Short mmCIF file of C-alpha atoms and ligand atoms in Angstrom, two decimals:
data_model
loop_
_atom_site.label_atom_id
_atom_site.label_comp_id
_atom_site.label_asym_id
_atom_site.label_seq_id
_atom_site.Cartn_x
_atom_site.Cartn_y
_atom_site.Cartn_z
CA MET A 1 105.10 -100.37 -93.12
CA SER A 2 104.82 -98.37 -97.09
CA ALA A 3 100.88 -99.75 -98.27
CA GLN A 4 102.94 -100.61 -101.26
CA LEU A 5 105.27 -103.55 -98.73
CA ALA A 6 101.73 -104.32 -96.76
CA THR A 7 100.15 -105.50 -99.97
CA ALA A 8 103.12 -106.65 -101.69
CA ILE A 9 102.92 -109.58 -98.00
CA GLU A 10 98.97 -109.77 -98.22
CA HIS A 11 99.38 -111.38 -102.13
CA ALA A 12 102.68 -113.14 -101.77
CA PRO A 13 102.36 -117.11 -101.75
CA ALA A 14 103.22 -117.90 -98.19
CA ARG A 15 103.43 -121.50 -97.26
CA GLN A 16 104.61 -122.83 -93.78
CA ALA A 17 105.82 -126.03 -93.24
CA PHE A 18 103.64 -128.25 -91.06
CA LEU A 19 104.39 -131.48 -89.16
CA MET A 20 101.83 -133.56 -89.80
CA LYS A 21 103.16 -136.92 -87.76
CA PRO A 22 106.53 -138.55 -87.72
CA ARG A 23 107.28 -138.84 -91.54
CA GLU A 24 104.49 -137.09 -92.42
CA LEU A 25 105.56 -132.96 -93.85
CA VAL A 26 103.04 -130.10 -95.96
CA LEU A 27 103.72 -127.24 -96.83
CA ARG A 28 100.63 -125.25 -95.85
CA ASP A 29 99.78 -122.01 -97.81
CA PHE A 30 98.96 -119.17 -95.04
CA ALA A 31 98.54 -115.79 -94.59
CA PRO A 32 101.03 -114.31 -92.55
CA SER A 33 99.17 -112.27 -89.78
CA HIS A 34 100.20 -108.40 -88.72
CA PRO A 35 102.46 -108.45 -85.90
CA GLY A 36 100.56 -106.86 -82.72
CA PRO A 37 102.20 -104.51 -80.20
CA GLY A 38 105.81 -105.52 -79.38
CA ALA A 39 106.33 -108.28 -82.00
CA VAL A 40 107.86 -108.20 -85.56
CA LEU A 41 107.06 -110.44 -88.89
CA ILE A 42 110.09 -110.92 -91.12
CA GLN A 43 110.48 -112.64 -94.43
CA VAL A 44 112.92 -116.50 -93.92
CA LYS A 45 116.12 -115.65 -95.23
CA CYS A 46 117.44 -119.04 -94.19
CA ALA A 47 115.88 -122.04 -91.74
CA LEU A 48 118.43 -124.53 -90.83
CA SER A 49 118.14 -128.14 -90.11
CA CYS A 50 118.66 -129.11 -87.09
CA GLY A 51 119.08 -132.64 -84.37
CA THR A 52 116.24 -132.34 -82.65
CA ASP A 53 114.19 -131.50 -86.21
CA LEU A 54 114.93 -134.92 -87.50
CA LYS A 55 114.01 -136.32 -84.16
CA ALA A 56 111.25 -135.09 -83.79
CA PHE A 57 110.62 -135.92 -88.10
CA ARG A 58 112.02 -140.06 -87.04
CA ARG A 59 109.53 -139.96 -83.29
CA GLY A 60 107.87 -136.80 -82.79
CA HIS A 61 109.08 -134.52 -79.72
CA PRO A 62 107.18 -134.12 -76.26
CA MET A 63 107.05 -130.91 -76.70
CA TRP A 64 105.98 -130.16 -79.73
CA PRO A 65 101.92 -131.94 -80.68
CA MET A 66 100.74 -132.68 -84.14
CA PRO A 67 100.14 -131.00 -86.05
CA THR A 68 103.02 -128.80 -85.15
CA PRO A 69 105.11 -125.81 -87.24
CA PHE A 70 107.85 -127.31 -88.07
CA GLY A 71 111.70 -125.14 -88.01
CA HIS A 72 113.43 -122.91 -85.40
CA GLU A 73 117.17 -121.60 -86.99
CA PHE A 74 115.98 -118.72 -88.91
CA SER A 75 117.80 -115.56 -90.26
CA GLY A 76 115.54 -113.30 -92.69
CA VAL A 77 114.31 -109.45 -92.97
CA VAL A 78 111.94 -107.99 -91.34
CA VAL A 79 108.79 -107.05 -93.33
CA GLU A 80 106.20 -105.35 -90.56
CA VAL A 81 106.83 -103.81 -87.23
CA GLY A 82 104.13 -104.24 -85.09
CA GLU A 83 103.57 -100.89 -82.12
CA GLY A 84 105.68 -99.99 -79.65
CA VAL A 85 109.00 -102.37 -81.59
CA ASP A 86 112.24 -99.91 -81.47
CA ASN A 87 114.83 -101.68 -82.17
CA PHE A 88 113.86 -102.70 -85.82
CA LYS A 89 112.31 -101.13 -88.29
CA VAL A 90 110.93 -102.28 -91.97
CA GLY A 91 113.82 -103.23 -93.52
CA ASP A 92 116.34 -105.02 -91.21
CA ALA A 93 117.91 -108.24 -91.75
CA LEU A 94 117.53 -110.53 -88.43
CA MET A 95 118.90 -113.19 -86.75
CA ALA A 96 117.39 -114.78 -82.97
CA ALA A 97 117.33 -117.00 -80.83
CA PRO A 98 113.31 -119.10 -81.21
CA THR A 99 113.04 -118.91 -77.09
CA ALA A 100 113.14 -116.68 -74.46
CA PRO A 101 113.34 -116.43 -70.84
CA CYS A 102 110.47 -114.95 -68.92
CA GLY A 103 112.75 -112.69 -66.88
CA ILE A 104 110.92 -113.20 -63.41
CA CYS A 105 110.29 -116.50 -62.18
CA PHE A 106 112.25 -118.68 -59.75
CA TYR A 107 115.22 -120.02 -62.31
CA CYS A 108 115.50 -116.55 -63.62
CA GLN A 109 116.38 -115.33 -60.78
CA ARG A 110 118.49 -117.66 -59.23
CA GLY A 111 120.09 -116.87 -63.35
CA GLN A 112 119.02 -120.56 -64.82
CA GLU A 113 116.52 -118.72 -67.11
CA ASN A 114 117.64 -121.79 -69.46
CA LEU A 115 115.41 -123.60 -67.09
CA CYS A 116 113.20 -121.09 -67.18
CA ALA A 117 109.24 -122.32 -67.98
CA GLN A 118 108.70 -119.96 -71.41
CA ALA A 119 111.43 -120.87 -72.67
CA MET A 120 110.03 -123.80 -74.37
CA ASP A 121 106.06 -123.30 -73.38
CA LYS A 122 106.64 -120.39 -75.20
CA MET A 123 109.52 -121.43 -78.09
CA LEU A 124 109.11 -120.08 -81.67
CA LEU A 125 108.46 -122.53 -84.45
CA GLY A 126 108.14 -122.53 -87.94
CA ALA A 127 110.53 -121.19 -89.58
CA TYR A 128 110.50 -123.11 -92.53
CA ALA A 129 108.11 -120.74 -93.97
CA ASP A 130 108.12 -117.96 -96.26
CA PHE A 131 107.44 -115.47 -93.49
CA LEU A 132 107.83 -116.22 -89.89
CA LEU A 133 106.44 -114.02 -87.11
CA ILE A 134 108.48 -113.44 -84.26
CA PRO A 135 106.19 -112.47 -80.75
CA PRO A 136 107.48 -110.16 -78.64
CA HIS A 137 109.07 -111.56 -75.78
CA ILE A 138 112.21 -113.03 -78.23
CA VAL A 139 111.91 -109.62 -79.79
CA LYS A 140 112.78 -107.51 -76.96
CA GLN A 141 115.87 -110.07 -75.66
CA ASN A 142 117.22 -112.75 -77.87
CA ALA A 143 116.49 -111.27 -81.48
CA PHE A 144 119.40 -109.00 -83.31
CA ARG A 145 120.57 -107.14 -85.94
CA LYS A 146 122.73 -109.48 -88.35
CA PRO A 147 125.90 -107.42 -89.17
CA ASP A 148 125.85 -106.44 -92.71
CA ASP A 149 128.55 -109.68 -93.87
CA LEU A 150 127.25 -112.18 -92.21
CA SER A 151 125.51 -114.21 -94.05
CA PHE A 152 121.59 -115.37 -93.56
CA GLU A 153 123.43 -119.27 -93.24
CA GLU A 154 125.57 -118.22 -90.56
CA ALA A 155 123.67 -116.30 -89.09
CA ALA A 156 120.85 -118.47 -88.53
CA LEU A 157 122.97 -120.42 -86.77
CA LEU A 158 122.97 -118.19 -83.79
CA GLU A 159 121.15 -121.05 -81.62
CA PRO A 160 122.47 -123.83 -82.24
CA LEU A 161 126.02 -121.69 -81.14
CA SER A 162 124.52 -120.58 -77.91
CA CYS A 163 123.95 -123.91 -76.54
CA VAL A 164 127.81 -124.88 -77.47
CA VAL A 165 128.32 -121.39 -76.09
CA HIS A 166 126.12 -122.15 -72.58
CA ALA A 167 127.85 -125.30 -72.30
CA GLN A 168 131.59 -124.09 -72.49
CA GLU A 169 130.62 -121.61 -70.38
CA VAL A 170 129.39 -123.64 -67.84
CA ALA A 171 133.15 -126.42 -68.63
CA GLN A 172 135.25 -123.72 -68.86
CA PRO A 173 137.99 -125.54 -70.41
CA GLN A 174 140.91 -123.31 -70.14
CA PRO A 175 143.54 -122.81 -72.64
CA PHE A 176 146.28 -124.98 -71.74
CA GLU A 177 143.76 -128.46 -71.69
CA SER A 178 143.57 -130.75 -73.44
CA VAL A 179 139.91 -131.60 -74.54
CA LEU A 180 137.88 -134.94 -76.43
CA ILE A 181 134.57 -134.58 -78.00
CA ILE A 182 132.56 -137.58 -78.77
CA GLY A 183 130.96 -136.98 -81.62
CA ALA A 184 131.32 -135.35 -84.83
CA GLY A 185 128.42 -134.11 -86.27
CA PRO A 186 126.80 -130.34 -86.60
CA PHE A 187 127.47 -130.09 -82.81
CA GLY A 188 130.12 -132.03 -82.75
CA LEU A 189 132.01 -129.65 -84.35
CA LEU A 190 130.33 -125.97 -83.59
CA HIS A 191 131.71 -127.47 -80.04
CA LEU A 192 135.56 -128.31 -81.67
CA LEU A 193 134.84 -124.24 -83.44
CA ALA A 194 134.28 -122.39 -80.04
CA LEU A 195 136.79 -124.04 -78.40
CA ARG A 196 139.29 -123.14 -80.86
CA ASP A 197 138.60 -119.65 -80.27
CA ARG A 198 138.85 -120.71 -76.28
CA GLY A 199 142.49 -120.85 -77.03
CA VAL A 200 142.24 -124.59 -75.83
CA ARG A 201 145.86 -125.96 -76.47
CA GLU A 202 144.58 -130.31 -77.69
CA ILE A 203 141.41 -130.68 -79.33
CA ALA A 204 140.63 -134.33 -80.20
CA ILE A 205 137.28 -135.03 -81.67
CA ALA A 206 135.92 -138.61 -82.17
CA GLY A 207 133.51 -140.25 -84.68
CA ARG A 208 132.02 -142.49 -87.02
CA GLY A 209 131.50 -142.53 -90.85
CA ASP A 210 133.69 -141.63 -93.76
CA ASP A 211 131.40 -138.36 -94.79
CA ARG A 212 131.39 -136.67 -90.77
CA LEU A 213 135.55 -138.09 -90.91
CA LYS A 214 135.80 -136.07 -93.05
CA TRP A 215 133.86 -132.74 -92.48
CA ALA A 216 135.73 -133.05 -89.18
CA ALA A 217 138.90 -133.40 -90.89
CA ALA A 218 138.68 -130.30 -92.90
CA LEU A 219 138.68 -127.96 -90.10
CA GLY A 220 141.65 -129.44 -88.61
CA PRO A 221 141.55 -131.10 -84.63
CA ASP A 222 144.69 -131.72 -82.50
CA ARG A 223 143.29 -135.18 -82.68
CA LEU A 224 140.46 -136.92 -84.94
CA ILE A 225 140.33 -140.16 -84.26
CA ASP A 226 137.71 -142.63 -86.16
CA VAL A 227 135.62 -144.82 -83.36
CA ARG A 228 135.83 -148.01 -85.55
CA SER A 229 139.21 -148.44 -86.36
CA GLY A 230 142.56 -148.98 -84.58
CA ASP A 231 143.11 -148.73 -81.48
CA PRO A 232 140.69 -145.59 -80.21
CA GLU A 233 140.99 -146.58 -75.77
CA ARG A 234 144.49 -146.02 -76.81
CA GLU A 235 144.08 -142.86 -78.73
CA VAL A 236 142.18 -141.01 -76.31
CA GLN A 237 144.66 -142.48 -73.46
CA SER A 238 147.69 -141.10 -74.83
CA LEU A 239 145.69 -137.41 -75.13
CA ASN A 240 147.65 -134.98 -72.72
CA ASN A 241 150.53 -136.61 -72.32
CA GLY A 242 148.90 -139.90 -71.36
CA PHE A 243 147.05 -138.61 -68.58
CA GLY A 244 143.77 -138.76 -70.67
CA PRO A 245 141.39 -135.39 -71.81
CA ASP A 246 140.70 -133.02 -69.12
CA LEU A 247 137.95 -132.62 -70.38
CA VAL A 248 135.61 -134.76 -72.74
CA ILE A 249 132.15 -133.38 -74.37
CA GLU A 250 129.25 -136.10 -75.17
CA CYS A 251 127.38 -134.84 -78.19
CA THR A 252 126.37 -137.84 -79.05
CA GLY A 253 123.02 -137.96 -77.69
CA GLN A 254 123.57 -141.88 -76.86
CA LEU A 255 123.94 -144.17 -74.18
CA ASP A 256 127.00 -145.07 -75.24
CA GLY A 257 128.65 -142.14 -75.84
CA TRP A 258 127.39 -140.70 -72.34
CA HIS A 259 129.46 -144.58 -71.16
CA GLU A 260 132.93 -143.72 -73.54
CA SER A 261 132.13 -139.85 -71.57
CA LEU A 262 132.80 -141.25 -68.06
CA SER A 263 135.28 -144.13 -69.26
CA ARG A 264 137.52 -141.68 -71.27
CA VAL A 265 137.86 -138.80 -69.27
CA ARG A 266 141.52 -138.31 -66.58
CA ARG A 267 141.26 -138.59 -63.10
CA GLY A 268 139.92 -135.50 -61.60
CA GLY A 269 138.61 -134.56 -65.12
CA ARG A 270 135.30 -133.01 -66.72
CA VAL A 271 132.85 -134.53 -68.23
CA VAL A 272 129.70 -132.64 -70.28
CA PHE A 273 127.26 -134.32 -71.56
CA PHE A 274 125.68 -131.82 -73.95
CA GLY A 275 123.56 -134.59 -75.96
CA GLY A 276 119.39 -135.26 -74.48
CA CYS A 277 119.25 -139.07 -74.86
CA ALA A 278 116.38 -140.60 -75.53
CA PRO A 279 113.46 -140.34 -72.84
CA GLY A 280 113.85 -143.22 -70.27
CA THR A 281 117.36 -143.44 -70.85
CA VAL A 282 119.42 -144.16 -67.62
CA LEU A 283 122.55 -144.11 -66.70
CA ASN A 284 125.19 -146.66 -64.10
CA VAL A 285 127.64 -144.91 -63.14
CA ASP A 286 130.61 -146.71 -61.05
CA THR A 287 130.39 -144.95 -57.61
CA ARG A 288 134.35 -145.58 -57.00
CA ARG A 289 135.28 -144.07 -59.86
CA MET A 290 133.39 -141.25 -60.09
CA HIS A 291 134.33 -140.99 -56.57
CA TYR A 292 138.09 -141.96 -56.34
CA ASP A 293 138.97 -140.48 -59.18
CA ASN A 294 137.11 -137.48 -58.58
CA LEU A 295 134.91 -136.86 -61.49
CA THR A 296 132.98 -133.18 -62.01
CA LEU A 297 129.76 -134.72 -64.12
CA LEU A 298 128.06 -131.62 -65.78
CA ALA A 299 124.95 -131.45 -67.97
CA PRO A 300 124.23 -128.04 -69.03
CA PHE A 301 120.93 -128.15 -71.41
CA HIS A 302 119.53 -124.75 -73.94
CA PHE A 303 120.90 -121.53 -72.80
CA ARG A 304 120.39 -118.07 -71.95
CA PRO A 305 120.45 -114.37 -72.61
CA ARG A 306 123.84 -113.86 -72.08
CA ASP A 307 124.30 -116.57 -74.06
CA VAL A 308 123.43 -115.63 -76.73
CA LYS A 309 124.29 -112.31 -76.27
CA ARG A 310 128.16 -113.85 -76.52
CA ALA A 311 127.23 -116.17 -79.51
CA PHE A 312 125.95 -113.23 -81.43
CA GLN A 313 128.99 -111.72 -80.72
CA ILE A 314 131.41 -114.79 -81.73
CA LEU A 315 129.08 -115.21 -85.38
CA GLY A 316 129.42 -110.98 -85.93
CA ALA A 317 133.55 -111.02 -85.05
CA ARG A 318 133.76 -114.20 -88.16
CA GLU A 319 136.10 -115.69 -86.93
CA ILE A 320 135.49 -119.53 -85.97
CA GLY A 321 133.51 -119.44 -89.81
CA ALA A 322 130.68 -121.60 -88.71
CA GLY A 323 129.15 -121.65 -91.56
CA ALA A 324 131.52 -124.81 -92.20
CA VAL A 325 129.07 -127.05 -90.93
CA ILE A 326 126.11 -125.71 -92.63
CA ASN A 327 126.34 -128.10 -96.50
CA ALA A 328 123.36 -128.78 -98.44
CA ARG A 329 121.16 -126.53 -99.27
CA ARG A 330 117.71 -126.59 -100.81
CA SER A 331 114.83 -124.71 -101.49
CA LEU A 332 111.17 -124.58 -99.71
CA GLY A 333 109.51 -127.22 -102.06
CA GLU A 334 112.20 -129.50 -101.42
CA LEU A 335 112.26 -129.27 -97.81
CA ALA A 336 110.56 -133.44 -97.38
CA GLU A 337 114.29 -134.63 -99.01
CA VAL A 338 116.43 -133.36 -96.32
CA PHE A 339 114.83 -135.61 -93.87
CA SER A 340 116.94 -139.00 -95.90
CA PRO A 341 120.56 -137.64 -96.28
CA LEU A 342 120.44 -135.88 -92.57
CA GLU A 343 119.53 -139.27 -91.25
CA SER A 344 122.06 -141.80 -92.97
CA GLY A 345 124.75 -138.48 -91.93
CA SER A 346 125.96 -137.25 -95.63
CA ILE A 347 124.65 -134.12 -94.49
CA LEU A 348 125.56 -132.17 -92.03
CA LYS A 349 123.29 -129.48 -91.78
CA CYS A 350 120.77 -128.14 -95.00
CA ALA A 351 120.03 -123.96 -95.16
CA ILE A 352 116.36 -124.52 -96.43
CA ILE A 353 115.91 -121.17 -99.08
CA PRO A 354 112.64 -120.61 -99.64
ZN1 LIG B 1 118.02 -126.59 -83.65
ZN1 LIG B 2 111.65 -117.19 -65.97
#
């Protein structure tokens, strides 16, 4: 790195957001540290709000003891590289997932890297900031050079899209199938876009809230179902020429949504429980329905490096229009104001531009 650039970093007014306790957010001044071997330092260009951030903001997060640096969906420009880094140089635009597995544990050896303890234990937090240090395990496995024609905002969707790709890899939606998505938030909409990319014949999305339904409608699903009005049950039943959906993807993370998914899927169909519920939530399943109607219940969590690679390819191809799920922009100084519109559902995802 040039001496000039190093000086610029050291003198930059660097800020990083910390969640001190639920609903208490502060911006702290900090001096970005120089990257050690295998690490890189980026200047953050965009960080995205995420449903997990909202949950942590409201009620805390079991994996993030407070005070905690905050924000995990990001993209930026490399300003300094540590010793031994050969896949990035100063000035490269970078996009990355905030986790990476160890590659050698029991789960990693079985191709279930999404369950690797390292992925969660060493998750990178602190993206709502001017600078972010990307640790070696992520630089090595889950960081990519951003294509020039991909915006920093869309590039920051790598993590949520990786979760979506993983879930769809597990569920294997087929082009001839009918799929119902329950929940029209950012994840529901990303599923819709990814299903279309796979050529799925009939995609229905069920949701509530005028704004959310309006944004979902703009993406042109084959069927938009307002769960508050009309006869949503009959509408769902009429899918797939009256057989009901082959696959239901639950994206609300609410017990009602989980029950709904079980009762709406067709005989012989599959349910993907994508949205995690609050700790302690217990699901009752009618075993008769499950067994004699031959249901397949799937609950994919997080993602594997191959899903991140696929998500990177999808974003790079610029075909699915993933940027549509970002519909607000704020500066880092305005971060605290983002959570109430997120809570009320009047924002899908907000881009925080330092
Ligand atoms: Zn996220
Ligand atoms: Zn592992």
